[in-house]
Amino acid sequence: MKIITTVVLILISLTSFSQNIESITQKVSNKICECIKDDIKSYEEIKPEINRCYDKEFNQIFSLVNSTEQKSLVEKGALEKIKNGIIPTLNENCEKIRSLIQTEAEKSTKPTTKNPCPTNFEGKDLKKIKKLDGEIIAFNALVTKVYSAHKDKPYYQVKLEGGSSLWIASLVNSGYEKEGKILRLLGYVSEVGNDKIAKKYNNLDYHILAFCVIDMESKQMAMLPGSELQIKEWMNGTIPKGEK
């Protein structure tokens, strides 16, 4: 009975941590959205505005949270998770950005470069993954193991060029995550932290929060809703920047 009670308390603690991180991410994103100028009219204006407001508002993060959230905020990996969640949250929930996304979506989505969706990471780079925490990387990988994780999204292992293994915490369920599939992935480097699914399977301290998946056989793409501008940037030959 004592063991069961302990397990239940741990699960409650992990759930509370995740909910607090989500709540804090939303609060910071809301402040950034309020800070962004109302009269931005083009995609080129979005990134400088987000960067300006990010620098201003993220430094005030402790003033935005309540006492319960503050406890989660000082947990290992909490700030990284919040930073990684800001851009997807803004893209999905900030109306100023959503309206521009809609405008961009109405334009042609065909790549304007001969090198769409480039890569910047391979097996030999795994040794420096700690330095890439919070950055966005793109790479080719062979799917070797697949498990079900949060909200039925897959948590899976891939092999990189050279044979090194890496784990992917998918933010999208594309249906392409099957053993033997070769994928091109775009996602954030993130510390595993308190993720119980990751700790169960992953013996590394880091994994990739993938928000776009390309099946290299069919060339079909699946992406996280709200990430359209980042994907368009990638399709046009530039890997989007993560927020450090």
Short mmCIF file of C-alpha atoms in Angstrom, two decimals:
data_model
loop_
_atom_site.label_atom_id
_atom_site.label_comp_id
_atom_site.label_asym_id
_atom_site.label_seq_id
_atom_site.Cartn_x
_atom_site.Cartn_y
_atom_site.Cartn_z
CA MET A 1 0.00 0.00 0.00
CA LYS A 2 2.85 2.36 0.86
CA ILE A 3 4.49 1.72 -2.53
CA ILE A 4 1.23 2.34 -4.37
CA THR A 5 0.69 5.59 -2.49
CA THR A 6 4.22 6.72 -3.37
CA VAL A 7 3.70 5.95 -7.06
CA VAL A 8 0.40 7.84 -7.08
CA LEU A 9 2.05 10.86 -5.46
CA ILE A 10 4.84 10.80 -8.05
CA LEU A 11 2.32 10.65 -10.91
CA ILE A 12 0.36 13.53 -9.42
CA SER A 13 3.57 15.53 -9.06
CA LEU A 14 4.57 14.91 -12.70
CA THR A 15 1.08 15.83 -13.94
CA SER A 16 1.12 19.00 -11.85
CA PHE A 17 4.56 19.93 -13.21
CA SER A 18 3.40 19.51 -16.82
CA GLN A 19 0.24 21.54 -16.20
CA ASN A 20 2.21 24.32 -14.53
CA ILE A 21 4.74 24.47 -17.38
CA GLU A 22 1.89 24.67 -19.89
CA SER A 23 0.21 27.42 -17.86
CA ILE A 24 3.43 29.45 -17.53
CA THR A 25 4.17 29.06 -21.24
CA GLN A 26 0.72 30.39 -22.04
CA LYS A 27 1.14 33.36 -19.68
CA VAL A 28 4.51 34.35 -21.15
CA SER A 29 3.18 33.88 -24.69
CA ASN A 30 0.17 36.08 -23.91
CA LYS A 31 2.46 38.87 -22.69
CA ILE A 32 4.63 38.56 -25.79
CA CYS A 33 1.52 38.66 -27.98
CA GLU A 34 0.33 41.84 -26.21
CA CYS A 35 3.78 43.38 -26.73
CA ILE A 36 3.87 42.68 -30.48
CA LYS A 37 2.91 45.72 -32.55
CA ASP A 38 -0.63 45.69 -33.95
CA ASP A 39 0.40 46.94 -37.37
CA ILE A 40 2.82 44.21 -38.51
CA LYS A 41 1.93 43.35 -42.07
CA SER A 42 4.50 40.86 -43.33
CA TYR A 43 6.26 37.65 -42.39
CA GLU A 44 9.60 39.47 -42.35
CA GLU A 45 8.37 41.69 -39.50
CA ILE A 46 7.29 38.82 -37.22
CA LYS A 47 10.65 37.46 -36.09
CA PRO A 48 12.21 40.82 -35.06
CA GLU A 49 9.03 41.65 -33.13
CA ILE A 50 8.94 38.27 -31.37
CA ASN A 51 12.62 38.60 -30.48
CA ARG A 52 12.13 42.13 -29.13
CA CYS A 53 9.14 41.16 -27.01
CA TYR A 54 10.69 37.87 -25.93
CA ASP A 55 13.71 39.68 -24.50
CA LYS A 56 11.42 42.12 -22.71
CA GLU A 57 8.82 39.70 -21.29
CA PHE A 58 10.79 36.54 -20.53
CA ASN A 59 12.94 38.43 -18.05
CA GLN A 60 9.74 39.17 -16.11
CA ILE A 61 8.66 35.54 -15.93
CA PHE A 62 8.78 35.29 -12.13
CA SER A 63 6.33 38.17 -11.80
CA LEU A 64 3.77 36.35 -13.98
CA VAL A 65 3.50 33.11 -12.02
CA ASN A 66 1.67 32.16 -8.84
CA SER A 67 3.31 30.45 -5.87
CA THR A 68 2.50 26.93 -7.12
CA GLU A 69 3.87 27.64 -10.60
CA GLN A 70 6.97 29.22 -9.11
CA LYS A 71 7.92 25.88 -7.55
CA SER A 72 7.75 24.21 -10.95
CA LEU A 73 9.66 27.06 -12.54
CA VAL A 74 12.81 26.29 -10.54
CA GLU A 75 12.73 22.57 -11.44
CA LYS A 76 15.51 21.31 -13.70
CA GLY A 77 14.64 21.74 -17.37
CA ALA A 78 11.56 23.91 -16.72
CA LEU A 79 12.86 27.09 -18.39
CA GLU A 80 13.97 25.14 -21.47
CA LYS A 81 10.53 23.56 -21.83
CA ILE A 82 8.88 26.96 -21.54
CA LYS A 83 11.25 28.54 -24.07
CA ASN A 84 10.65 25.70 -26.53
CA GLY A 85 6.88 26.06 -26.19
CA ILE A 86 6.62 29.80 -26.76
CA ILE A 87 6.83 29.91 -30.57
CA PRO A 88 4.30 27.08 -31.17
CA THR A 89 1.96 28.68 -28.60
CA LEU A 90 2.25 32.10 -30.24
CA ASN A 91 1.69 30.67 -33.70
CA GLU A 92 -1.45 28.90 -32.53
CA ASN A 93 -2.98 31.41 -30.11
CA CYS A 94 -1.74 34.94 -30.87
CA GLU A 95 -4.29 36.50 -33.21
CA LYS A 96 -1.80 39.03 -34.58
CA ILE A 97 0.37 36.17 -35.78
CA ARG A 98 -2.52 33.87 -36.74
CA SER A 99 -3.90 36.47 -39.14
CA LEU A 100 -0.52 36.72 -40.85
CA ILE A 101 -0.30 32.94 -40.99
CA GLN A 102 -3.67 32.92 -42.75
CA THR A 103 -2.44 35.50 -45.25
CA GLU A 104 0.71 33.52 -45.90
CA ALA A 105 -1.32 30.32 -46.29
CA GLU A 106 -3.33 31.94 -49.06
CA LYS A 107 -0.16 32.53 -51.02
CA SER A 108 1.69 29.84 -52.90
CA THR A 109 3.30 27.26 -50.62
CA LYS A 110 5.70 26.03 -53.28
CA PRO A 111 9.37 26.30 -52.30
CA THR A 112 11.27 29.21 -53.86
CA THR A 113 14.63 27.50 -53.53
CA LYS A 114 16.35 24.50 -55.08
CA ASN A 115 17.19 23.25 -51.58
CA PRO A 116 13.90 23.04 -49.65
CA CYS A 117 13.85 21.56 -46.13
CA PRO A 118 17.65 21.40 -45.60
CA THR A 119 19.33 19.47 -42.76
CA ASN A 120 21.91 20.69 -40.25
CA PHE A 121 22.44 17.68 -37.98
CA GLU A 122 23.82 14.14 -38.35
CA GLY A 123 25.24 11.34 -36.22
CA LYS A 124 28.62 12.96 -35.58
CA ASP A 125 26.86 16.00 -34.09
CA LEU A 126 25.29 13.96 -31.28
CA LYS A 127 28.34 14.56 -29.08
CA LYS A 128 27.56 18.29 -28.97
CA ILE A 129 23.81 17.98 -28.43
CA LYS A 130 23.99 19.60 -24.97
CA LYS A 131 25.26 22.81 -26.58
CA LEU A 132 22.28 22.74 -28.95
CA ASP A 133 19.67 22.75 -26.18
CA GLY A 134 16.76 24.92 -27.33
CA GLU A 135 17.94 25.05 -30.94
CA ILE A 136 15.95 23.76 -33.91
CA ILE A 137 17.62 21.01 -35.90
CA ALA A 138 16.70 19.08 -39.05
CA PHE A 139 17.98 15.62 -39.94
CA ASN A 140 17.31 12.32 -41.69
CA ALA A 141 16.68 9.25 -39.55
CA LEU A 142 15.66 5.61 -39.70
CA VAL A 143 12.86 4.68 -37.27
CA THR A 144 13.87 1.68 -35.13
CA LYS A 145 11.45 1.58 -32.14
CA VAL A 146 8.05 3.18 -31.60
CA TYR A 147 6.04 3.63 -28.39
CA SER A 148 2.84 5.49 -27.57
CA ALA A 149 3.21 8.57 -25.39
CA HIS A 150 1.28 11.70 -24.46
CA LYS A 151 -2.16 11.98 -26.13
CA ASP A 152 -1.26 8.97 -28.33
CA LYS A 153 1.58 10.85 -29.97
CA PRO A 154 4.59 8.57 -30.61
CA TYR A 155 7.81 8.49 -28.64
CA TYR A 156 10.32 6.73 -30.86
CA GLN A 157 13.94 5.86 -31.38
CA VAL A 158 15.76 6.59 -34.62
CA LYS A 159 19.20 5.83 -36.02
CA LEU A 160 21.19 8.64 -37.57
CA GLU A 161 23.81 8.49 -40.29
CA GLY A 162 26.77 6.66 -38.76
CA GLY A 163 24.61 4.44 -36.53
CA SER A 164 24.06 6.73 -33.51
CA SER A 165 20.65 6.56 -31.84
CA LEU A 166 18.40 9.43 -30.79
CA TRP A 167 14.89 9.63 -29.29
CA ILE A 168 12.03 11.69 -30.68
CA ALA A 169 9.15 13.08 -28.63
CA SER A 170 6.71 13.82 -31.42
CA LEU A 171 4.39 16.84 -31.22
CA VAL A 172 2.43 15.51 -34.18
CA ASN A 173 1.02 12.08 -34.99
CA SER A 174 1.74 11.81 -38.69
CA GLY A 175 1.25 8.07 -39.14
CA TYR A 176 4.73 7.88 -40.69
CA GLU A 177 6.34 6.86 -37.39
CA LYS A 178 6.76 3.17 -38.20
CA GLU A 179 9.76 0.90 -37.82
CA GLY A 180 11.86 0.86 -40.99
CA LYS A 181 10.63 4.24 -42.24
CA ILE A 182 13.15 6.89 -43.24
CA LEU A 183 12.01 10.34 -42.12
CA ARG A 184 13.26 13.90 -42.26
CA LEU A 185 12.52 15.60 -38.95
CA LEU A 186 12.42 19.21 -37.79
CA GLY A 187 12.33 19.88 -34.05
CA TYR A 188 13.74 21.41 -30.89
CA VAL A 189 16.60 19.88 -28.93
CA SER A 190 15.19 19.52 -25.41
CA GLU A 191 16.37 18.18 -22.09
CA VAL A 192 14.38 15.11 -20.97
CA GLY A 193 13.80 16.57 -17.50
CA ASN A 194 10.84 15.03 -15.66
CA ASP A 195 9.24 13.41 -18.71
CA LYS A 196 8.29 9.97 -17.37
CA ILE A 197 7.85 8.39 -20.83
CA ALA A 198 11.30 9.60 -21.87
CA LYS A 199 12.91 8.37 -18.68
CA LYS A 200 11.37 4.94 -19.24
CA TYR A 201 13.00 4.39 -22.63
CA ASN A 202 15.66 7.02 -23.22
CA ASN A 203 19.11 6.65 -21.63
CA LEU A 204 20.23 10.07 -22.92
CA ASP A 205 19.61 13.40 -21.22
CA TYR A 206 18.14 14.91 -24.39
CA HIS A 207 15.55 14.18 -27.02
CA ILE A 208 13.98 16.04 -29.95
CA LEU A 209 10.55 17.67 -29.82
CA ALA A 210 9.64 17.10 -33.47
CA PHE A 211 7.00 19.44 -34.90
CA CYS A 212 7.35 18.50 -38.56
CA VAL A 213 7.79 15.07 -40.17
CA ILE A 214 8.49 14.24 -43.82
CA ASP A 215 8.11 10.67 -45.09
CA MET A 216 11.10 10.39 -47.43
CA GLU A 217 9.41 7.71 -49.54
CA SER A 218 6.15 9.50 -50.31
CA LYS A 219 7.52 13.04 -49.74
CA GLN A 220 4.39 13.77 -47.69
CA MET A 221 4.66 16.19 -44.77
CA ALA A 222 2.84 16.44 -41.43
CA MET A 223 3.23 19.41 -39.07
CA LEU A 224 2.08 20.75 -35.74
CA PRO A 225 -0.81 23.22 -36.21
CA GLY A 226 0.47 26.72 -35.62
CA SER A 227 3.96 26.06 -36.98
CA GLU A 228 3.15 27.06 -40.57
CA LEU A 229 5.49 30.04 -40.70
CA GLN A 230 8.42 28.02 -39.40
CA ILE A 231 7.69 25.28 -41.93
CA LYS A 232 7.47 27.78 -44.76
CA GLU A 233 10.85 29.19 -43.75
CA TRP A 234 12.26 25.65 -43.80
CA MET A 235 10.70 24.91 -47.19
CA ASN A 236 12.36 28.04 -48.53
CA GLY A 237 15.80 26.79 -47.54
CA THR A 238 16.38 28.19 -44.03
CA ILE A 239 16.19 26.23 -40.77
CA PRO A 240 14.16 28.28 -38.26
CA LYS A 241 15.91 29.60 -35.17
CA GLY A 242 15.04 28.33 -31.70
CA GLU A 243 14.85 30.66 -28.70
CA LYS A 244 17.68 30.20 -26.19
#
